[in-house]
PDB file of C-alpha atoms in Angstrom:
ATOM      1  CA  MET C   1       0.040  -0.145   0.300  1.00 89.00           C
ATOM      2  CA  ILE C   2       1.137   3.785  -1.019  1.00 94.00           C
ATOM      3  CA  ILE C   3      -0.114   6.761   1.043  1.00 95.00           C
ATOM      4  CA  ILE C   4       0.083   9.807  -0.815  1.00 95.00           C
ATOM      5  CA  LYS C   5      -0.412  12.936   0.913  1.00 93.00           C
ATOM      6  CA  ILE C   6      -1.497  16.231  -1.751  1.00 91.00           C
ATOM      7  CA  GLY C   7      -1.339  19.514   0.306  1.00 78.00           C
ATOM      8  CA  GLY C   8      -3.526  22.299  -1.458  1.00 68.00           C
ATOM      9  CA  ASN C   9      -0.717  24.407  -2.809  1.00 70.00           C
ATOM     10  CA  ALA C  10       0.305  21.186  -5.034  1.00 72.00           C
ATOM     11  CA  ILE C  11      -2.967  20.800  -6.440  1.00 74.00           C
ATOM     12  CA  HIS C  12      -1.756  22.599  -9.090  1.00 74.00           C
ATOM     13  CA  GLN C  13       1.576  20.962 -10.011  1.00 77.00           C
ATOM     14  CA  LEU C  14       0.099  17.882 -10.677  1.00 86.00           C
ATOM     15  CA  THR C  15       1.644  16.529 -14.149  1.00 88.00           C
ATOM     16  CA  GLU C  16       0.426  14.000 -17.033  1.00 92.00           C
ATOM     17  CA  ASP C  17       3.628  11.776 -15.189  1.00 92.00           C
ATOM     18  CA  PHE C  18       1.765  11.902 -11.486  1.00 93.00           C
ATOM     19  CA  PHE C  19      -1.103  10.443 -13.390  1.00 94.00           C
ATOM     20  CA  LYS C  20       0.942   8.104 -15.022  1.00 94.00           C
ATOM     21  CA  GLN C  21       2.705   6.735 -11.912  1.00 94.00           C
ATOM     22  CA  ILE C  22      -0.467   6.149 -10.344  1.00 95.00           C
ATOM     23  CA  GLN C  23      -1.968   3.885 -12.785  1.00 95.00           C
ATOM     24  CA  ILE C  24       1.498   2.153 -13.087  1.00 94.00           C
ATOM     25  CA  TRP C  25       0.851   1.561  -9.338  1.00 94.00           C
ATOM     26  CA  LEU C  26      -2.597   0.720  -9.880  1.00 94.00           C
ATOM     27  CA  ASP C  27      -1.444  -2.138 -12.960  1.00 93.00           C
ATOM     28  CA  GLN C  28       0.669  -3.616 -10.645  1.00 93.00           C
ATOM     29  CA  GLU C  29      -2.177  -4.137  -8.074  1.00 91.00           C
ATOM     30  CA  LYS C  30      -0.817  -1.825  -5.510  1.00 92.00           C
ATOM     31  CA  GLN C  31      -3.741  -0.107  -3.470  1.00 92.00           C
ATOM     32  CA  ILE C  32      -3.140   3.494  -3.552  1.00 95.00           C
ATOM     33  CA  ILE C  33      -4.676   5.968  -1.005  1.00 95.00           C
ATOM     34  CA  ILE C  34      -4.594   9.808  -1.356  1.00 95.00           C
ATOM     35  CA  VAL C  35      -5.166  12.090   1.337  1.00 94.00           C
ATOM     36  CA  HIS C  36      -5.465  15.897  -0.016  1.00 91.00           C
ATOM     37  CA  GLY C  37      -5.815  18.586   2.302  1.00 85.00           C
ATOM     38  CA  GLY C  38      -6.782  22.511   1.317  1.00 86.00           C
ATOM     39  CA  GLY C  39      -5.351  24.891   3.328  1.00 84.00           C
ATOM     40  CA  GLN C  40      -4.915  27.590   0.580  1.00 86.00           C
ATOM     41  CA  LEU C  41      -8.294  27.663  -0.128  1.00 89.00           C
ATOM     42  CA  ILE C  42      -9.551  27.365   3.225  1.00 92.00           C
ATOM     43  CA  THR C  43      -7.077  30.309   4.018  1.00 92.00           C
ATOM     44  CA  ALA C  44      -8.595  32.394   1.460  1.00 93.00           C
ATOM     45  CA  ALA C  45     -12.158  31.744   2.291  1.00 94.00           C
ATOM     46  CA  SER C  46     -11.576  32.558   5.811  1.00 94.00           C
ATOM     47  CA  GLN C  47     -10.317  35.737   4.988  1.00 94.00           C
ATOM     48  CA  PHE C  48     -13.117  36.325   2.783  1.00 95.00           C
ATOM     49  CA  PHE C  49     -15.436  35.725   5.518  1.00 94.00           C
ATOM     50  CA  ASP C  50     -13.737  37.674   8.245  1.00 94.00           C
ATOM     51  CA  LEU C  51     -12.407  34.761  10.100  1.00 94.00           C
ATOM     52  CA  PRO C  52      -9.289  34.761  12.052  1.00 90.00           C
ATOM     53  CA  VAL C  53      -6.513  32.603  10.101  1.00 91.00           C
ATOM     54  CA  GLN C  54      -3.836  31.367  12.730  1.00 91.00           C
ATOM     55  CA  LYS C  55      -1.308  28.547  13.027  1.00 88.00           C
ATOM     56  CA  ILE C  56       0.100  27.367  16.116  1.00 85.00           C
ATOM     57  CA  HIS C  57       3.370  25.123  15.653  1.00 78.00           C
ATOM     58  CA  GLY C  58       2.195  24.857  11.693  1.00 76.00           C
ATOM     59  CA  ILE C  59      -1.458  23.238  13.115  1.00 85.00           C
ATOM     60  CA  ARG C  60      -4.825  25.644  12.259  1.00 89.00           C
ATOM     61  CA  LYS C  61      -6.742  26.546  14.655  1.00 92.00           C
ATOM     62  CA  THR C  62     -10.152  26.338  13.929  1.00 95.00           C
ATOM     63  CA  SER C  63     -13.336  27.580  15.696  1.00 94.00           C
ATOM     64  CA  PRO C  64     -16.626  26.298  14.658  1.00 94.00           C
ATOM     65  CA  ALA C  65     -17.099  28.914  12.115  1.00 94.00           C
ATOM     66  CA  GLU C  66     -13.949  27.683  10.392  1.00 94.00           C
ATOM     67  CA  MET C  67     -14.949  24.024  11.130  1.00 94.00           C
ATOM     68  CA  LEU C  68     -18.263  24.263   9.085  1.00 94.00           C
ATOM     69  CA  LEU C  69     -16.538  26.138   6.124  1.00 94.00           C
ATOM     70  CA  THR C  70     -13.548  23.472   6.401  1.00 93.00           C
ATOM     71  CA  GLN C  71     -15.706  21.029   6.188  1.00 92.00           C
ATOM     72  CA  GLY C  72     -17.648  22.256   3.014  1.00 92.00           C
ATOM     73  CA  LEU C  73     -14.154  23.025   1.127  1.00 92.00           C
ATOM     74  CA  LEU C  74     -12.990  19.794   1.380  1.00 92.00           C
ATOM     75  CA  SER C  75     -16.146  17.425   0.806  1.00 90.00           C
ATOM     76  CA  ASP C  76     -18.126  19.494  -1.312  1.00 90.00           C
ATOM     77  CA  VAL C  77     -15.240  21.380  -3.549  1.00 90.00           C
ATOM     78  CA  ILE C  78     -11.962  20.347  -3.445  1.00 90.00           C
ATOM     79  CA  GLN C  79     -12.551  16.201  -2.818  1.00 90.00           C
ATOM     80  CA  PRO C  80     -15.122  16.314  -6.034  1.00 90.00           C
ATOM     81  CA  TYR C  81     -12.480  18.489  -8.165  1.00 89.00           C
ATOM     82  CA  PHE C  82      -9.839  15.533  -7.310  1.00 90.00           C
ATOM     83  CA  ALA C  83     -11.866  12.908  -8.274  1.00 91.00           C
ATOM     84  CA  GLN C  84     -12.974  14.458 -11.682  1.00 92.00           C
ATOM     85  CA  LEU C  85      -9.149  15.277 -12.635  1.00 92.00           C
ATOM     86  CA  PHE C  86      -8.244  11.605 -11.926  1.00 94.00           C
ATOM     87  CA  GLN C  87     -11.257  10.406 -13.838  1.00 93.00           C
ATOM     88  CA  GLN C  88     -10.420  12.822 -16.882  1.00 94.00           C
ATOM     89  CA  HIS C  89      -6.923  10.732 -16.684  1.00 95.00           C
ATOM     90  CA  GLY C  90      -8.973   7.333 -17.134  1.00 95.00           C
ATOM     91  CA  ILE C  91      -8.103   6.453 -13.392  1.00 95.00           C
ATOM     92  CA  ASN C  92     -11.297   4.972 -11.327  1.00 92.00           C
ATOM     93  CA  CYS C  93     -11.379   6.921  -7.910  1.00 91.00           C
ATOM     94  CA  GLN C  94     -13.221   6.016  -4.856  1.00 89.00           C
ATOM     95  CA  PRO C  95     -14.131   9.208  -2.707  1.00 87.00           C
ATOM     96  CA  LEU C  96     -14.238   8.414   0.971  1.00 84.00           C
ATOM     97  CA  ASN C  97     -14.491  10.116   4.275  1.00 76.00           C
ATOM     98  CA  PHE C  98     -17.814  12.559   3.518  1.00 67.00           C
ATOM     99  CA  ASN C  99     -20.972  12.760   3.778  1.00 64.00           C
ATOM    100  CA  GLY C 100     -21.321   9.093   6.210  1.00 64.00           C
ATOM    101  CA  TYR C 101     -18.345   7.696   4.963  1.00 71.00           C
ATOM    102  CA  THR C 102     -16.112   8.853   7.254  1.00 81.00           C
ATOM    103  CA  LEU C 103     -13.053   6.779   7.096  1.00 88.00           C
ATOM    104  CA  LEU C 104     -11.099   8.300   9.851  1.00 93.00           C
ATOM    105  CA  GLN C 105     -11.815   8.596  13.401  1.00 93.00           C
ATOM    106  CA  GLY C 106     -10.277  10.376  16.040  1.00 95.00           C
ATOM    107  CA  GLN C 107     -10.077  12.614  19.046  1.00 96.00           C
ATOM    108  CA  TYR C 108      -9.639  16.335  20.145  1.00 96.00           C
ATOM    109  CA  LEU C 109      -5.982  17.473  19.743  1.00 93.00           C
ATOM    110  CA  ASP C 110      -5.782  20.053  22.712  1.00 93.00           C
ATOM    111  CA  GLN C 111      -9.603  21.652  22.197  1.00 94.00           C
ATOM    112  CA  SER C 112      -8.163  24.633  24.401  1.00 93.00           C
ATOM    113  CA  GLN C 113      -4.982  25.601  22.454  1.00 94.00           C
ATOM    114  CA  TYR C 114      -6.638  24.579  19.172  1.00 95.00           C
ATOM    115  CA  GLY C 115     -10.131  24.072  18.758  1.00 95.00           C
ATOM    116  CA  GLN C 116     -11.968  21.639  16.301  1.00 96.00           C
ATOM    117  CA  VAL C 117      -8.488  20.260  15.513  1.00 96.00           C
ATOM    118  CA  GLY C 118      -8.417  16.429  15.927  1.00 95.00           C
ATOM    119  CA  GLN C 119      -6.048  13.656  15.680  1.00 94.00           C
ATOM    120  CA  VAL C 120      -6.580  10.147  14.300  1.00 95.00           C
ATOM    121  CA  THR C 121      -6.744   7.345  16.257  1.00 94.00           C
ATOM    122  CA  SER C 122      -8.239   4.453  14.278  1.00 94.00           C
ATOM    123  CA  ILE C 123      -9.976   3.863  10.904  1.00 91.00           C
ATOM    124  CA  LYS C 124     -13.136   2.005   9.661  1.00 87.00           C
ATOM    125  CA  THR C 125     -11.310  -0.847   7.751  1.00 84.00           C
ATOM    126  CA  GLN C 126     -14.518  -2.359   6.581  1.00 84.00           C
ATOM    127  CA  LEU C 127     -14.884   1.225   4.203  1.00 82.00           C
ATOM    128  CA  LEU C 128     -11.424  -0.157   2.976  1.00 82.00           C
ATOM    129  CA  ALA C 129     -12.157  -3.423   2.494  1.00 80.00           C
ATOM    130  CA  GLN C 130     -15.419  -2.636   0.455  1.00 81.00           C
ATOM    131  CA  SER C 131     -13.105  -0.254  -2.086  1.00 79.00           C
ATOM    132  CA  PRO C 132     -12.428  -1.836  -5.498  1.00 77.00           C
ATOM    133  CA  THR C 133      -9.048  -2.710  -6.047  1.00 78.00           C
ATOM    134  CA  ASN C 134      -8.306  -1.086  -9.149  1.00 86.00           C
ATOM    135  CA  SER C 135      -9.449   2.436  -7.901  1.00 91.00           C
ATOM    136  CA  VAL C 136      -7.381   5.316  -6.286  1.00 94.00           C
ATOM    137  CA  ILE C 137      -8.950   5.823  -2.783  1.00 93.00           C
ATOM    138  CA  LEU C 138      -9.446   9.553  -1.931  1.00 93.00           C
ATOM    139  CA  ILE C 139     -10.089  10.965   0.944  1.00 92.00           C
ATOM    140  CA  ASN C 140      -9.828  14.457   3.050  1.00 92.00           C
ATOM    141  CA  SER C 141      -8.069  14.972   6.363  1.00 92.00           C
ATOM    142  CA  LEU C 142     -11.255  15.299   8.164  1.00 94.00           C
ATOM    143  CA  ALA C 143     -12.113  12.960  11.562  1.00 94.00           C
ATOM    144  CA  GLN C 144     -15.002  11.962  13.472  1.00 92.00           C
ATOM    145  CA  THR C 145     -15.286  11.614  17.557  1.00 93.00           C
ATOM    146  CA  SER C 146     -17.103   8.412  18.704  1.00 90.00           C
ATOM    147  CA  GLN C 147     -19.608  11.520  19.553  1.00 91.00           C
ATOM    148  CA  GLY C 148     -20.389  12.244  15.608  1.00 89.00           C
ATOM    149  CA  GLN C 149     -18.228  15.370  15.537  1.00 92.00           C
ATOM    150  CA  LEU C 150     -16.295  16.289  12.797  1.00 92.00           C
ATOM    151  CA  LEU C 151     -12.618  17.457  13.765  1.00 95.00           C
ATOM    152  CA  ASN C 152     -10.209  19.395  11.126  1.00 94.00           C
ATOM    153  CA  VAL C 153      -6.976  17.507  11.117  1.00 94.00           C
ATOM    154  CA  ASN C 154      -3.747  18.318   9.723  1.00 89.00           C
ATOM    155  CA  ALA C 155      -3.362  16.441   6.375  1.00 89.00           C
ATOM    156  CA  ASP C 156       0.039  15.367   6.789  1.00 86.00           C
ATOM    157  CA  GLN C 157      -0.952  14.009  10.802  1.00 88.00           C
ATOM    158  CA  ALA C 158      -3.727  12.239   8.870  1.00 92.00           C
ATOM    159  CA  ALA C 159      -1.446  10.818   6.221  1.00 92.00           C
ATOM    160  CA  GLN C 160       0.798   9.660   8.701  1.00 90.00           C
ATOM    161  CA  ALA C 161      -1.621   8.292  10.899  1.00 92.00           C
ATOM    162  CA  LEU C 162      -3.004   6.328   8.186  1.00 93.00           C
ATOM    163  CA  ALA C 163      -0.145   4.932   6.676  1.00 93.00           C
ATOM    164  CA  VAL C 164       0.840   3.107  10.506  1.00 92.00           C
ATOM    165  CA  LEU C 165      -2.651   2.273  10.746  1.00 92.00           C
ATOM    166  CA  THR C 166      -2.582   0.261   7.455  1.00 90.00           C
ATOM    167  CA  GLN C 167       0.952  -1.133   7.535  1.00 90.00           C
ATOM    168  CA  ALA C 168       1.933   0.996   4.405  1.00 91.00           C
ATOM    169  CA  GLN C 169       4.980   0.428   2.770  1.00 88.00           C
ATOM    170  CA  GLN C 170       5.167   3.913   1.520  1.00 91.00           C
ATOM    171  CA  LEU C 171       4.151   7.384   2.884  1.00 93.00           C
ATOM    172  CA  ILE C 172       4.765  10.074   0.154  1.00 94.00           C
ATOM    173  CA  LEU C 173       4.198  13.598   1.278  1.00 91.00           C
ATOM    174  CA  LEU C 174       3.511  15.743  -1.885  1.00 90.00           C
ATOM    175  CA  THR C 175       3.579  19.261  -1.334  1.00 84.00           C
ATOM    176  CA  ASP C 176       5.311  22.529  -3.539  1.00 81.00           C
ATOM    177  CA  VAL C 177       8.740  22.692  -2.846  1.00 86.00           C
ATOM    178  CA  PRO C 178      11.229  19.981  -4.207  1.00 89.00           C
ATOM    179  CA  GLY C 179      11.749  18.799  -0.515  1.00 91.00           C
ATOM    180  CA  ILE C 180      13.081  19.915   2.723  1.00 92.00           C
ATOM    181  CA  LEU C 181      15.515  22.888   2.252  1.00 90.00           C
ATOM    182  CA  VAL C 182      18.699  24.074   4.426  1.00 90.00           C
ATOM    183  CA  ASP C 183      20.235  27.005   3.472  1.00 87.00           C
ATOM    184  CA  GLN C 184      18.612  26.668  -0.097  1.00 86.00           C
ATOM    185  CA  GLU C 185      20.083  23.376  -0.449  1.00 90.00           C
ATOM    186  CA  LEU C 186      18.175  20.455  -0.943  1.00 92.00           C
ATOM    187  CA  GLN C 187      18.673  17.383   1.584  1.00 92.00           C
ATOM    188  CA  THR C 188      18.135  14.665  -0.497  1.00 93.00           C
ATOM    189  CA  LYS C 189      18.489  12.231   2.565  1.00 92.00           C
ATOM    190  CA  LEU C 190      18.221  12.741   6.595  1.00 90.00           C
ATOM    191  CA  THR C 191      18.391  10.514   9.483  1.00 91.00           C
ATOM    192  CA  PRO C 192      15.563  11.209  12.559  1.00 91.00           C
ATOM    193  CA  ALA C 193      18.526  12.745  14.687  1.00 92.00           C
ATOM    194  CA  LEU C 194      19.574  14.956  11.591  1.00 92.00           C
ATOM    195  CA  ALA C 195      15.749  16.484  11.242  1.00 92.00           C
ATOM    196  CA  GLN C 196      15.284  16.962  14.622  1.00 91.00           C
ATOM    197  CA  GLN C 197      18.318  18.801  14.321  1.00 93.00           C
ATOM    198  CA  PHE C 198      17.455  20.973  12.033  1.00 92.00           C
ATOM    199  CA  MET C 199      13.907  21.858  13.617  1.00 91.00           C
ATOM    200  CA  GLN C 200      15.920  22.562  16.338  1.00 91.00           C
ATOM    201  CA  GLU C 201      17.855  25.213  15.206  1.00 91.00           C
ATOM    202  CA  GLY C 202      15.065  26.516  13.230  1.00 89.00           C
ATOM    203  CA  GLN C 203      16.413  25.864  10.010  1.00 90.00           C
ATOM    204  CA  ILE C 204      13.088  23.604   9.674  1.00 87.00           C
ATOM    205  CA  THR C 205      10.030  26.036   9.966  1.00 83.00           C
ATOM    206  CA  GLY C 206       6.435  26.722   9.501  1.00 79.00           C
ATOM    207  CA  GLY C 207       4.525  24.133   7.625  1.00 78.00           C
ATOM    208  CA  MET C 208       7.366  22.033   7.291  1.00 85.00           C
ATOM    209  CA  ILE C 209       7.360  20.955  10.676  1.00 86.00           C
ATOM    210  CA  PRO C 210       4.228  18.639  10.417  1.00 81.00           C
ATOM    211  CA  LYS C 211       5.472  17.164   7.756  1.00 83.00           C
ATOM    212  CA  ILE C 212       8.538  16.225   9.247  1.00 88.00           C
ATOM    213  CA  LYS C 213       6.675  15.332  12.578  1.00 86.00           C
ATOM    214  CA  ALA C 214       4.821  13.005  10.389  1.00 83.00           C
ATOM    215  CA  ALA C 215       7.491  11.196   8.882  1.00 88.00           C
ATOM    216  CA  LEU C 216       9.405  10.718  12.325  1.00 90.00           C
ATOM    217  CA  ALA C 217       6.198   9.166  13.796  1.00 87.00           C
ATOM    218  CA  SER C 218       5.942   7.101  10.574  1.00 87.00           C
ATOM    219  CA  LEU C 219       9.323   5.501  10.708  1.00 89.00           C
ATOM    220  CA  LYS C 220       8.924   4.744  14.664  1.00 88.00           C
ATOM    221  CA  ASP C 221       5.860   3.007  13.643  1.00 88.00           C
ATOM    222  CA  GLY C 222       7.135   0.924  11.466  1.00 86.00           C
ATOM    223  CA  VAL C 223       6.765   2.778   7.961  1.00 90.00           C
ATOM    224  CA  GLN C 224       9.474   1.682   5.698  1.00 84.00           C
ATOM    225  CA  GLN C 225      10.124   4.553   3.686  1.00 86.00           C
ATOM    226  CA  ILE C 226       9.017   8.270   3.641  1.00 92.00           C
ATOM    227  CA  THR C 227       9.444  11.025   1.132  1.00 92.00           C
ATOM    228  CA  ILE C 228       8.545  14.930   0.989  1.00 92.00           C
ATOM    229  CA  THR C 229       8.881  16.072  -2.806  1.00 91.00           C
ATOM    230  CA  ASP C 230       6.876  17.941  -5.438  1.00 87.00           C
ATOM    231  CA  GLN C 231       6.583  15.331  -7.911  1.00 87.00           C
ATOM    232  CA  LEU C 232       6.371  11.439  -7.819  1.00 87.00           C
ATOM    233  CA  ASP C 233       9.289  11.475 -10.207  1.00 80.00           C
ATOM    234  CA  HIS C 234      11.622  13.798  -8.365  1.00 81.00           C
ATOM    235  CA  PRO C 235      13.746  12.332  -5.771  1.00 82.00           C
ATOM    236  CA  GLY C 236      12.739  14.953  -2.695  1.00 91.00           C
ATOM    237  CA  THR C 237      13.837  13.839   0.533  1.00 92.00           C
ATOM    238  CA  THR C 238      13.757  10.789   1.619  1.00 91.00           C
ATOM    239  CA  ILE C 239      13.719  10.125   5.440  1.00 90.00           C
ATOM    240  CA  THR C 240      15.431   6.811   7.041  1.00 83.00           C
ATOM    241  CA  HIS C 241      16.882   5.337  10.106  1.00 76.00           C
TER     242      HIS C 241
END
């Protein structure tokens, strides 16, 4: 199984080679799950409605009003757009994690600090089992509590949790930069210790921090390979022990 996280900014950078590689993996009978974010559009919509945009350690603080907006954009705008893209390239696509098909189960991360933000604790494996084997599974990063409350989960962390819970062989974090840059130089390979050092020194900041934390957590819990890149055919940054 291969888990691919696509950030909101990376949506516009998907090339023909991306879809060709996805089809190659499907032809090899690999199960592909794509977790998509939508931070850029959520930020723009929040500003339009005069809702405050605040991030703490790279995590978007989410009020009830922002949660409603986020749910609508992820489930009713971005996910259908992605599904249409795959269909246009002749790739079968199975959208999940919306309107009663919530794949990700979770709990509050820290409600007092982050509001309606959650972390993934489990998945509904029966939904995966029911999905066609020759289709890409497409999900957004919303999770649901045991009481039915929807939570906004950082898409990097959602992908990491999904990779661990499904025992995926590979986790790819697709973003709008070629990988981890330190002093404008691409780091093609990183160990956990070096990644921690770069964060402590302030050379890795902002939205890259959740990606690094997701990668380190994935390695610790058995995912074999984690790559941060802007294209599937680019080397990017590989994080290994």
